[in-house]
Short mmCIF file of C-alpha atoms in Angstrom, two decimals:
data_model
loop_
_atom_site.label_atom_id
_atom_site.label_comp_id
_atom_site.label_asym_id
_atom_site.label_seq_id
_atom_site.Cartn_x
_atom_site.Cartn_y
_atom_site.Cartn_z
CA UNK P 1 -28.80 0.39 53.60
CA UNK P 2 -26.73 -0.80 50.75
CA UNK P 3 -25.00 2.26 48.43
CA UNK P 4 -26.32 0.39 45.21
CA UNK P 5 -29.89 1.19 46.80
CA UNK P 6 -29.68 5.13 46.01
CA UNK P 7 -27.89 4.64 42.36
CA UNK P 8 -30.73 6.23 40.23
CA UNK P 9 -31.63 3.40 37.48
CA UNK P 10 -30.69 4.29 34.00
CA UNK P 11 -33.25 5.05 31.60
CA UNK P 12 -32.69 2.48 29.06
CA UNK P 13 -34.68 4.60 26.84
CA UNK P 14 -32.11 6.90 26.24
CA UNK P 15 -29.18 5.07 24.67
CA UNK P 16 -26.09 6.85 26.22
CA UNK P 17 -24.03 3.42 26.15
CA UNK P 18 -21.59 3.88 23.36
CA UNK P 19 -22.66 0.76 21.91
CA UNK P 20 -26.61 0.92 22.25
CA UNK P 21 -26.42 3.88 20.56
CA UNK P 22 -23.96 3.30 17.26
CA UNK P 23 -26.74 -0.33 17.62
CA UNK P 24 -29.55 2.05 17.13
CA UNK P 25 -28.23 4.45 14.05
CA UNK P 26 -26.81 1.16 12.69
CA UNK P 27 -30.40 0.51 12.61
CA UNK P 28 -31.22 3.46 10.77
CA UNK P 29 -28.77 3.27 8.12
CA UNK P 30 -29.67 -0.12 7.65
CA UNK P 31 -32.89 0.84 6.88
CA UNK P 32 -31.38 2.97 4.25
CA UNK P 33 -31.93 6.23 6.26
CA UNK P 34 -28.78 9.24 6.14
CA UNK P 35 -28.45 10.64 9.13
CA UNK P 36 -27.74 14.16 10.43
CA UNK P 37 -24.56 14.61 13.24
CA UNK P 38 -26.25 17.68 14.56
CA UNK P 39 -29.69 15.98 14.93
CA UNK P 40 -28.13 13.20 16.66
CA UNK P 41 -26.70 15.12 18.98
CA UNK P 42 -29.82 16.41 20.15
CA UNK P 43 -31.81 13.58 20.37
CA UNK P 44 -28.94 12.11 22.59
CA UNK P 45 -27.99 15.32 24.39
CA UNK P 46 -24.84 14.58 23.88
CA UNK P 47 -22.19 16.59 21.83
CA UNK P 48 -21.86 16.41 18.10
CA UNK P 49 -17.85 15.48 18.40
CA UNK P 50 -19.21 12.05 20.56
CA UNK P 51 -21.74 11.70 17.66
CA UNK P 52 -19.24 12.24 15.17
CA UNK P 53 -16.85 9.33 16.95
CA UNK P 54 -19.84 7.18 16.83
CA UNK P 55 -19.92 7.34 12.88
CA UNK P 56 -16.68 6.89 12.51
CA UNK P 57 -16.65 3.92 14.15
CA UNK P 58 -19.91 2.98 12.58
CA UNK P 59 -17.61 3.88 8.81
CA UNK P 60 -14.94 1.79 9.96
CA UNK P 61 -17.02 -0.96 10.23
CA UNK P 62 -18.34 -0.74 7.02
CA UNK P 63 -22.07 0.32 8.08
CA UNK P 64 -22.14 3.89 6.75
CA UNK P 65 -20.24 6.22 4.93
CA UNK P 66 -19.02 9.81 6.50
CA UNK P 67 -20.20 12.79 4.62
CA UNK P 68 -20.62 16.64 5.89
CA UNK P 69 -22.37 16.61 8.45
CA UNK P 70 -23.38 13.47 8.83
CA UNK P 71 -23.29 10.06 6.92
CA UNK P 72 -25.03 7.76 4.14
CA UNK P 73 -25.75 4.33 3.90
CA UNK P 74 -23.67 2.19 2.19
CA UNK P 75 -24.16 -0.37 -0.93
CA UNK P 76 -22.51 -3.56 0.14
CA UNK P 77 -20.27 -3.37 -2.94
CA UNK P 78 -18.64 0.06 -1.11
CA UNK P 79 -17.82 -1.22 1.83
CA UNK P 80 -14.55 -0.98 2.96
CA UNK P 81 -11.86 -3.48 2.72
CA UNK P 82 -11.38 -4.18 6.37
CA UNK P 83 -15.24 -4.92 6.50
CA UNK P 84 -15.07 -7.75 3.97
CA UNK P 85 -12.36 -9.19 4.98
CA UNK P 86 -13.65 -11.09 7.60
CA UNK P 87 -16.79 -12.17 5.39
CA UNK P 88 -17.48 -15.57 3.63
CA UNK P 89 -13.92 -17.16 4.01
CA UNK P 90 -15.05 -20.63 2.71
CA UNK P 91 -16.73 -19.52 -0.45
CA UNK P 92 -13.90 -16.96 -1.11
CA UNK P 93 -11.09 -19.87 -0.83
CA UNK P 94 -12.96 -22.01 -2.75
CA UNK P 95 -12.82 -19.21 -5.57
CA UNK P 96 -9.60 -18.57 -5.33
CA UNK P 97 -8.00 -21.68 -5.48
CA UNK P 98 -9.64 -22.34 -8.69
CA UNK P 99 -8.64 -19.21 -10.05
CA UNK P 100 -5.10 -20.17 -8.75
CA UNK P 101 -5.62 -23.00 -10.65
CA UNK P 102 -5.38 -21.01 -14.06
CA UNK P 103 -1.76 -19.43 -13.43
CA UNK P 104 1.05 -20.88 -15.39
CA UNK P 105 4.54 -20.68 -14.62
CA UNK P 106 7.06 -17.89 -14.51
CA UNK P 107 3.71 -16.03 -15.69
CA UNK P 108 3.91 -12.15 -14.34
CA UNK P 109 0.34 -12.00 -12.24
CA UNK P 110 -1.23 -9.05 -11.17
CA UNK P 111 -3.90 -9.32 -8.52
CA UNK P 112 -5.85 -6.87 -7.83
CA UNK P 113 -7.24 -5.08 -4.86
CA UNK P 114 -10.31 -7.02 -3.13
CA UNK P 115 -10.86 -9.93 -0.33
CA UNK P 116 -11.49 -12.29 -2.92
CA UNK P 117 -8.33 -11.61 -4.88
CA UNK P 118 -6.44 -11.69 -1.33
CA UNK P 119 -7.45 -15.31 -1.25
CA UNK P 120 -5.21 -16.02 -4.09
CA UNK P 121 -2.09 -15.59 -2.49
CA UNK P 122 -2.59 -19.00 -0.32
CA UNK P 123 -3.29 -21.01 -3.38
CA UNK P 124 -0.66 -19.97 -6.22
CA UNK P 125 1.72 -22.70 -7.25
CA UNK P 126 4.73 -22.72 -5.09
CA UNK P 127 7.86 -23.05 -6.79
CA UNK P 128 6.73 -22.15 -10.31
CA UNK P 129 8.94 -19.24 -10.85
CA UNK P 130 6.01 -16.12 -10.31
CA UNK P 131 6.56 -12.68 -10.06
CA UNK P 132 3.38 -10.95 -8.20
CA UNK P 133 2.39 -7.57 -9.00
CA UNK P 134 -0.34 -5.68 -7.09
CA UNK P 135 -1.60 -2.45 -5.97
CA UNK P 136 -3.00 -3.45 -2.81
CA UNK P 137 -1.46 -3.41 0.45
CA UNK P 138 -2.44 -6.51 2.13
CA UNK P 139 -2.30 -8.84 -1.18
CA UNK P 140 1.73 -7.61 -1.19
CA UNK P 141 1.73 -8.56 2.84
CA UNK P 142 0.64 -11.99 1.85
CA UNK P 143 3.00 -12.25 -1.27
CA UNK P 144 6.34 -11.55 1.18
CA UNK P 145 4.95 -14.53 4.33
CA UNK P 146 5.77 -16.66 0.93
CA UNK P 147 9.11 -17.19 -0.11
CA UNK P 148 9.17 -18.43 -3.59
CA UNK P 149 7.40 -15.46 -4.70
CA UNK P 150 8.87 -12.42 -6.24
CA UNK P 151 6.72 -8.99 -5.63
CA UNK P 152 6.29 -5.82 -7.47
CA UNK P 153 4.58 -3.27 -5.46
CA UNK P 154 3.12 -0.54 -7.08
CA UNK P 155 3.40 2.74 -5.52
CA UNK P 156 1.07 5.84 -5.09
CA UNK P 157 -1.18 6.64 -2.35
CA UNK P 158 -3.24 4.28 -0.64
CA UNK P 159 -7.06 4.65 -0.85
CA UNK P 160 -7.98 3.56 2.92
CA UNK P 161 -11.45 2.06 1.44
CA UNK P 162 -9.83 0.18 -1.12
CA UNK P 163 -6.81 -0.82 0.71
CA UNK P 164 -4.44 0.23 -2.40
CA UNK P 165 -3.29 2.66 -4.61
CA UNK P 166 -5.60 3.78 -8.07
CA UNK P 167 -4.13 7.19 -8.25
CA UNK P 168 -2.19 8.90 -11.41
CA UNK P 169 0.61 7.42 -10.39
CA UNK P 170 -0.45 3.68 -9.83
CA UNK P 171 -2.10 3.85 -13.30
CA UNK P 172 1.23 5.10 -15.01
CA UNK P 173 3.09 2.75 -13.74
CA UNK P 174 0.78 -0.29 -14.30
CA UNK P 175 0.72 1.12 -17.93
CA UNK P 176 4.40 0.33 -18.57
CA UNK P 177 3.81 -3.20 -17.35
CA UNK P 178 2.56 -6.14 -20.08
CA UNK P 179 1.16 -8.81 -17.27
CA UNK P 180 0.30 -12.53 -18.18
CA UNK P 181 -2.56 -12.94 -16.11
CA UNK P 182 -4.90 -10.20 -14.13
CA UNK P 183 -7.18 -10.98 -11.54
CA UNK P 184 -9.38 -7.91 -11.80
CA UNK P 185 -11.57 -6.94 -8.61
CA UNK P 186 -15.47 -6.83 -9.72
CA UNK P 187 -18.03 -4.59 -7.73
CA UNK P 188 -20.71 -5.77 -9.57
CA UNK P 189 -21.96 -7.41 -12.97
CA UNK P 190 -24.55 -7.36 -15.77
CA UNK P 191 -25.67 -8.33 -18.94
CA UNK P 192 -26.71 -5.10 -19.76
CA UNK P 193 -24.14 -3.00 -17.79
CA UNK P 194 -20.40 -5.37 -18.01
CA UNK P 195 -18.32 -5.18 -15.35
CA UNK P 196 -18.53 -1.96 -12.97
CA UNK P 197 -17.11 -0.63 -10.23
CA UNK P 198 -18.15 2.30 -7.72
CA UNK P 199 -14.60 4.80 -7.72
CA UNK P 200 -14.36 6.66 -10.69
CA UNK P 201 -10.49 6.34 -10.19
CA UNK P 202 -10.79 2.73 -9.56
CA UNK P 203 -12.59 2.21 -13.11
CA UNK P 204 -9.89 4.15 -14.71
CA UNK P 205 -6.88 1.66 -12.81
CA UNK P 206 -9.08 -1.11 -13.88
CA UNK P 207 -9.25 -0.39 -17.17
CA UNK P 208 -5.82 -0.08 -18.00
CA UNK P 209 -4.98 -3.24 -15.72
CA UNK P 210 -7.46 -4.82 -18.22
CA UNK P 211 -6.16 -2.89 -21.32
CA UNK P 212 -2.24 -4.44 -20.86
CA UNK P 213 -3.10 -7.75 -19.15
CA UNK P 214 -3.11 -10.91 -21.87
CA UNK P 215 -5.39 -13.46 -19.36
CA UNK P 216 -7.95 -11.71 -17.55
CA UNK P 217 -9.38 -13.83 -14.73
CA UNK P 218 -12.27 -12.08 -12.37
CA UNK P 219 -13.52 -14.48 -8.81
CA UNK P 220 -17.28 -13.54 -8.69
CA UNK P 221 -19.21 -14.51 -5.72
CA UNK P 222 -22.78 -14.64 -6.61
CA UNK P 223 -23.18 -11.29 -4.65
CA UNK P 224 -21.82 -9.40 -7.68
CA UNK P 225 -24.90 -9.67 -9.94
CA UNK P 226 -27.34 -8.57 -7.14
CA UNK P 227 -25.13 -5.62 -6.78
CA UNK P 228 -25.25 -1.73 -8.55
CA UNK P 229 -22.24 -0.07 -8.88
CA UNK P 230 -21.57 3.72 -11.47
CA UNK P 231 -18.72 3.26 -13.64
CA UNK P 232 -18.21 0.73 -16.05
CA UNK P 233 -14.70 -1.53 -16.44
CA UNK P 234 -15.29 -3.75 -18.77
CA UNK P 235 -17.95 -5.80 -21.34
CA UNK P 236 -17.80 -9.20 -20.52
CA UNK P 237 -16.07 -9.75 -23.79
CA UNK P 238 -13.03 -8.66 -22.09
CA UNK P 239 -12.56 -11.37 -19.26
CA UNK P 240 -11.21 -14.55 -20.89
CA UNK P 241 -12.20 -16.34 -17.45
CA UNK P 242 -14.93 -15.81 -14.82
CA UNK P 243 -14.66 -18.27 -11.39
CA UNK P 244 -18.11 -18.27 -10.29
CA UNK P 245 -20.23 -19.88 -7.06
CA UNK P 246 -22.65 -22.43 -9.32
CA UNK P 247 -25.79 -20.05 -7.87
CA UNK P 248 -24.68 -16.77 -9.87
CA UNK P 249 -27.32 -15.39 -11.80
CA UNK P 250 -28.19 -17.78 -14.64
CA UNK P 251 -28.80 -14.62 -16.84
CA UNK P 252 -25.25 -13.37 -16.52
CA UNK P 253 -23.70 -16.86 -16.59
CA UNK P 254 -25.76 -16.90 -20.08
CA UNK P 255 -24.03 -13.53 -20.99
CA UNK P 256 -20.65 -14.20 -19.80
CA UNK P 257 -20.93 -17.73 -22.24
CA UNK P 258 -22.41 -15.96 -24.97
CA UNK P 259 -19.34 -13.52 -24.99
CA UNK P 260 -16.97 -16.28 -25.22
CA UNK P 261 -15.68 -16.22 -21.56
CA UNK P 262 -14.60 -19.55 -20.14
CA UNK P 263 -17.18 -19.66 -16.88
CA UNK P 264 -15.63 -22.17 -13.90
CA UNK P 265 -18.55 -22.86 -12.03
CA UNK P 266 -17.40 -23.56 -8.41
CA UNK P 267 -19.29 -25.41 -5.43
CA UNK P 268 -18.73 -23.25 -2.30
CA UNK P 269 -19.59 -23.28 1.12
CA UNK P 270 -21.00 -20.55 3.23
#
């Protein structure tokens, strides 16, 4: 008789895999359901520490976010950095190098955190004399693989989520700084709202990256006006140029033109 024979057959039923299991509360938060560590553990008689692995993996990947005891779903607008990085590379490149398109040279450009702005980097000018400030982490990565471009890297402590810094002392130091040209990250966007953001510490950076910055670019992917988001950054009068995909909300394109923004509508692919 063959040992395989007496292996008792697992209960699919009951998701022990690792991976079934984050599948199914995926599922759940997905559905916009929070969910409960301890009641987890229950249901899959397992401990609450393996639950509690299973959402941070789950967090990591951008599907929920951790909070006592359990976690939340998550707008798409919070997700993490690391989970939109890997999202929509052709429509984000085609963004960007339009928006690279607007810098001049020997202009001081700040780019901003955001997967979008991290697109820039590729496109900028070569040779045109830039200096590239920025608070995020893997924008000033992609600023050193490129040697014709000088880097300012402001300090402070890095927000995981956002992948840069937006604390006190980020903000102080981008307020000593007159920049040429900002491209500011965008959560989302609204006639009736501006330009908004979900970190109440991010709003504040943004604002004063706004406040000393003389060209104001922002890269919106048509996601941004389907998108909710708490604090406000801007009105629209305060971008001098949106890059937009030519499907953004006709609306909002209607409101960015009315407040004298110059709109560069951009055909991108998926």
């Amino acid at each position: 008789m063959h040992t395989a024979a007496l292996q008792p057959r697992r209960d699919m039923t009951q998701p022990d895999l690792p991976q079934a299991r984050r599948q199914l509360i995926a599922e759940r938060l997905s559905a916009g359901q929070s969910v409960v560590a301890a009641d987890l553990a229950t249901e899959f008689k397992l401990s609450e520490d393996a639950i509690r692995r299973d959402l941070r993996a789950l967090a990591a990947d951008g599907l929920c976010r951790r909070v006592y005891g359990g976690a939340v779903p998550v707008q798409d607008s919070d997700r993490p950095l690391a989970a939109r990085l890997r999202e929509a590379p052709g429509r984000k490149s085609a963004l960007a190098r339009a928006g690279a398109a607007t810098v001049r040279p020997d202009e001081l450009v700040f780019i901003d955190t955001g997967s979008t702005n991290l697109a820039l980097v590729e496109f900028l000018p070569e040779d045109a004399g830039l200096t590239i400030a920025t608070n995020a982490v893997d924008v000033a990565a992609a600023v050193l693989r490129r040697q014709d471009l000088r880097l300012l890297m402001l300090g402070g402590e890095v927000d995981r989520h956002l992948g840069g810094c937006v604390d006190a002392a980020a903000v102080d130091a981008l307020s000593r700084m007159r920049i040429d040209r900002c491209f500011v990250g965008v959560c989302s966007l609204s006639v009736a709202d501006g330009v908004m953001t979900t970190q109440f510490s991010e709003a504040a950076f943004k604002r004063t990256l706004i406040q000393n910055s003389r060209q104001v670019v922002a890269l919106l992917t048509s996601d941004k006006a389907r998108a909710s988001a708490p604090h406000h950054i801007a009105d629209f009068a305060m971008l001098r140029t949106a890059v937009i995909e030519q499907d953004l909300d006709a609306g909002v394109v209607r409101g960015l033109r009315e407040a004298a923004v110059d709109v560069i509508a951009v055909e991108t692919a998926a």
